[in-house]
Structure formats: C-alpha cells, structure tokens
Tab-separated table of C-alpha atoms in Angstrom:
chain	number	residue	atom	x	y	z
A	1	MET	CA	1.737	1.562	-1.200
A	2	GLY	CA	5.039	0.063	-1.462
A	3	VAL	CA	7.055	-3.301	-1.475
A	4	THR	CA	7.090	-5.498	1.665
A	5	GLY	CA	9.123	-4.079	4.223
A	6	ALA	CA	8.399	-0.417	3.173
A	7	GLY	CA	6.758	-0.008	6.588
A	8	LYS	CA	3.554	0.452	5.415
A	9	THR	CA	1.478	-1.338	8.205
A	10	THR	CA	3.371	1.018	10.722
A	11	VAL	CA	3.061	4.399	8.900
A	12	GLY	CA	-0.786	3.358	8.047
A	13	HIS	CA	-1.682	2.771	11.860
A	14	ALA	CA	-0.169	6.006	12.511
A	15	LEU	CA	-1.678	7.849	9.627
A	16	ALA	CA	-5.099	6.633	10.373
A	17	GLU	CA	-4.702	7.730	14.033
A	18	ALA	CA	-3.587	10.917	12.948
A	19	LEU	CA	-6.784	11.353	10.836
A	20	GLY	CA	-9.148	9.687	13.124
A	21	ALA	CA	-9.971	7.215	10.373
A	22	ASP	CA	-10.548	3.473	10.198
A	23	TYR	CA	-7.548	1.120	9.118
A	24	ALA	CA	-7.261	-2.047	7.294
A	25	ASP	CA	-4.215	-4.190	6.305
A	26	ALA	CA	-4.702	-5.418	2.951
A	27	ASP	CA	-2.832	-8.559	3.870
A	28	ALA	CA	-6.373	-9.580	5.679
A	29	PHE	CA	-7.946	-9.340	2.472
A	30	HIS	CA	-5.592	-12.037	0.812
A	31	SER	CA	-7.159	-15.531	0.271
A	32	GLU	CA	-5.883	-18.507	1.631
A	33	GLY	CA	-4.670	-19.508	-1.601
A	34	ASN	CA	-2.655	-16.278	-2.202
A	35	VAL	CA	-1.018	-16.669	1.281
A	36	ALA	CA	-0.111	-20.318	0.618
A	37	LYS	CA	1.416	-19.266	-2.862
A	38	MET	CA	3.585	-16.368	-1.209
A	39	SER	CA	4.729	-18.558	2.007
A	40	ALA	CA	6.097	-20.907	-0.537
A	41	GLY	CA	8.010	-18.116	-2.392
A	42	GLU	CA	6.125	-17.948	-5.489
A	43	PRO	CA	4.950	-14.045	-6.242
A	44	LEU	CA	1.070	-13.600	-7.250
A	45	ASP	CA	0.291	-13.028	-10.482
A	46	ASP	CA	-2.468	-10.347	-11.806
A	47	SER	CA	-5.337	-13.075	-11.779
A	48	ASP	CA	-4.364	-13.716	-7.997
A	49	ARG	CA	-4.434	-10.005	-7.153
A	50	GLU	CA	-7.562	-9.148	-9.031
A	51	PRO	CA	-9.966	-10.559	-6.378
A	52	TRP	CA	-7.823	-9.197	-3.548
A	53	LEU	CA	-7.784	-5.503	-4.689
A	54	GLY	CA	-11.592	-5.852	-5.214
A	55	ALA	CA	-12.163	-6.587	-1.921
A	56	VAL	CA	-9.637	-3.877	-0.742
A	57	GLY	CA	-11.175	-1.430	-3.037
A	58	ASP	CA	-14.788	-2.431	-1.651
A	59	TRP	CA	-13.674	-2.126	1.846
A	60	LEU	CA	-12.284	1.537	0.970
A	61	ALA	CA	-15.745	2.381	-1.015
A	62	ALA	CA	-17.687	0.841	2.216
A	63	ARG	CA	-16.154	3.567	4.545
A	64	GLY	CA	-18.074	6.515	2.885
A	65	PRO	CA	-17.187	9.949	3.434
A	66	ALA	CA	-15.432	9.209	6.669
A	67	GLY	CA	-12.677	7.699	4.807
A	68	GLY	CA	-10.076	5.189	5.711
A	69	VAL	CA	-6.532	4.311	5.489
A	70	VAL	CA	-5.346	0.665	4.145
A	71	SER	CA	-1.925	-0.572	3.890
A	72	CYS	CA	-1.748	-2.354	0.506
A	73	SER	CA	1.131	-3.051	-1.979
A	74	ALA	CA	-0.515	-1.805	-5.095
A	75	LEU	CA	2.483	-2.130	-7.048
A	76	LYS	CA	1.278	-1.357	-10.555
A	77	ARG	CA	-0.724	1.155	-11.944
A	78	SER	CA	-3.321	-1.535	-13.191
A	79	TYR	CA	-3.727	-2.385	-9.241
A	80	ARG	CA	-4.285	0.964	-8.225
A	81	ASP	CA	-6.670	1.723	-11.097
A	82	ILE	CA	-8.649	-1.433	-9.693
A	83	LEU	CA	-8.558	0.407	-6.389
A	84	ARG	CA	-9.755	3.604	-7.900
A	85	GLU	CA	-12.477	2.187	-9.945
A	86	ARG	CA	-13.957	0.840	-6.715
A	87	ASP	CA	-13.311	4.089	-4.741
A	88	PRO	CA	-12.359	7.351	-7.043
A	89	GLY	CA	-11.515	9.189	-3.828
A	90	VAL	CA	-8.128	6.945	-3.331
A	91	TRP	CA	-5.002	9.052	-2.621
A	92	PHE	CA	-1.618	7.031	-2.405
A	93	LEU	CA	1.318	7.351	-0.169
A	94	HIS	CA	3.926	5.499	-1.960
A	95	LEU	CA	6.765	4.505	0.505
A	96	ALA	CA	9.738	4.078	-1.399
A	97	GLY	CA	13.411	3.298	-0.715
A	98	PRO	CA	16.393	0.940	-1.271
A	99	ALA	CA	15.629	-2.868	-1.860
A	100	ASP	CA	18.419	-3.645	0.476
A	101	VAL	CA	16.512	-1.857	3.673
A	102	ALA	CA	13.373	-3.840	2.831
A	103	ALA	CA	14.896	-7.234	2.429
A	104	ALA	CA	16.606	-6.651	6.055
A	105	ARG	CA	13.408	-5.468	7.700
A	106	VAL	CA	11.425	-8.465	6.050
A	107	GLY	CA	14.170	-10.831	7.251
A	108	GLU	CA	13.653	-9.293	10.726
A	109	ARG	CA	9.899	-9.987	10.760
A	110	GLU	CA	8.506	-12.925	12.830
A	111	GLY	CA	5.312	-14.768	12.028
A	112	HIS	CA	4.618	-12.961	8.436
A	113	PHE	CA	3.894	-15.118	5.333
A	114	MET	CA	5.971	-13.035	3.113
A	115	PRO	CA	9.503	-14.435	2.434
A	116	VAL	CA	12.560	-12.289	1.943
A	117	SER	CA	12.907	-14.105	-1.527
A	118	LEU	CA	9.775	-12.253	-2.724
A	119	VAL	CA	11.246	-8.532	-2.234
A	120	THR	CA	13.315	-8.557	-5.564
A	121	ALA	CA	10.050	-9.710	-7.486
A	122	GLN	CA	7.967	-6.973	-5.713
A	123	TYR	CA	10.856	-4.475	-6.835
A	124	ALA	CA	10.468	-6.054	-10.423
A	125	ALA	CA	6.763	-5.319	-10.096
A	126	LEU	CA	6.880	-2.139	-8.921
A	127	GLU	CA	5.371	1.147	-10.948
A	128	PRO	CA	6.182	4.247	-8.971
A	129	LEU	CA	3.099	6.685	-8.862
A	130	ALA	CA	2.523	8.623	-12.186
A	131	GLY	CA	2.180	12.091	-12.361
A	132	ASP	CA	-1.578	11.950	-13.182
A	133	GLU	CA	-2.091	9.757	-10.028
A	134	PRO	CA	-3.292	11.573	-6.892
A	135	GLY	CA	-0.542	11.050	-4.016
A	136	LEU	CA	2.884	11.423	-2.493
A	137	THR	CA	6.190	9.611	-2.707
A	138	VAL	CA	8.090	9.779	0.531
A	139	GLU	CA	11.484	7.858	1.482
A	140	PHE	CA	10.777	4.991	3.913
A	141	VAL	CA	13.715	5.236	5.527
A	142	LEU	CA	12.588	8.468	7.394
A	143	PRO	CA	11.131	7.986	10.622
A	144	PRO	CA	7.323	6.962	10.305
A	145	GLY	CA	6.484	10.225	12.244
A	146	ARG	CA	8.065	12.345	9.524
A	147	ILE	CA	6.491	10.430	6.645
A	148	VAL	CA	3.190	10.864	8.531
A	149	GLU	CA	3.727	14.316	8.558
A	150	ARG	CA	4.677	14.813	5.142
A	151	ALA	CA	1.562	12.726	4.120
A	152	LEU	CA	-0.944	15.211	6.348
A	153	SER	CA	0.997	18.158	4.783
A	154	ALA	CA	0.415	17.106	1.181
A	155	LEU	CA	-3.161	16.262	2.016
A	156	ASP	CA	-3.912	19.611	3.685
A	157	ALA	CA	-1.872	21.548	0.507
A	158	PRO	CA	-4.698	23.328	-1.660
A	159	GLN	CA	-3.337	21.829	-4.785
A	160	ALA	CA	-4.357	18.009	-3.273
A	161	GLU	CA	-6.894	16.636	-4.807
A	162	THR	CA	-10.162	15.854	-2.780
A	163	THR	CA	-9.420	12.812	-1.113
A	164	LYS	CA	-11.093	10.717	1.690
A	165	GLU	CA	-8.717	7.577	1.576
A	166	VAL	CA	-5.000	6.734	1.945
A	167	VAL	CA	-3.304	3.564	0.771
C-alpha cells in the first residue's frame, strides 16, 4: 500500500515471485469512470473507491489458502477495512517516503493514467498503518530487494499474525 509512485507495482511483483503467489495490480480493477476521473486530475472520492476496493478484496479472498499479493494504494484505514472485510487475512506492506521522490517517479512514468498533480492529494488522504493493523511500514527509497527482504522477515517473525495476502 502507499501513494502513487511509492513502488507498489515493482515491490509487489518481486514479493509475489518470492512467495510463489499470484499477483495483481489494483489499477486493473478500476472502472473506466475512475480512470477517466484520475486522468483528468480529479482525485477519487470514497464512493468512487468503494466498488473498486470491493473488487480488490474479492480477488484476494478468491486466492484461498494459497494467498496472493496485490499492489493497492489503500490510503485510508476505512479502505483497508473494506479489504479486511472481504478477506480477514490481509497483511499490509506500507511503502512510505517523501512526497518529492514520489512526485519525481510519477513524472518519469510513461503511459500511466495518474498525473503528478494527484500526488499531493494522495498524501493528504494517507492514513498510515495504525498499531492494531497487521503489517509493516518500510521506506520506499530503499532498493526493492531490501524492501522484499524486510517484508519476508516480518512475515516469518513469530509475532506476525497469520497471513496469506500482502497488499
């Protein structure tokens, strides 16, 4: 989870490969209307996100005991609650870091619907993981391999809650 430009797709692919799990990018679950709205520089509101998050949560739940990894912004706790309602085993890897780095990364992307102008809105909406939410926060400026190592270590730690998905 994290803002646009945090490296969710890169880390998600690598983590899924390391876990031998299915992978999905939550961007693929957006409606045409959501994509059009974001492409126009308009942030999504909660009513835009609810069906999208439901579809992402359903994808996770359908993975069953084998689990899966999905890259999803999941910026607010209420959004993460929707995912957990669909699949209680969700564990979050929050990729956190400086807004200027995220904006620079978004500005360098080609062919993606998310404009740089929405980075600020995503940071404004972001609610970091709370202490009672299963997961780990890692700085996204670390190399993706290090992020994956930290996630795998956290998932293997005895205190880690039983998990099957990483968002």
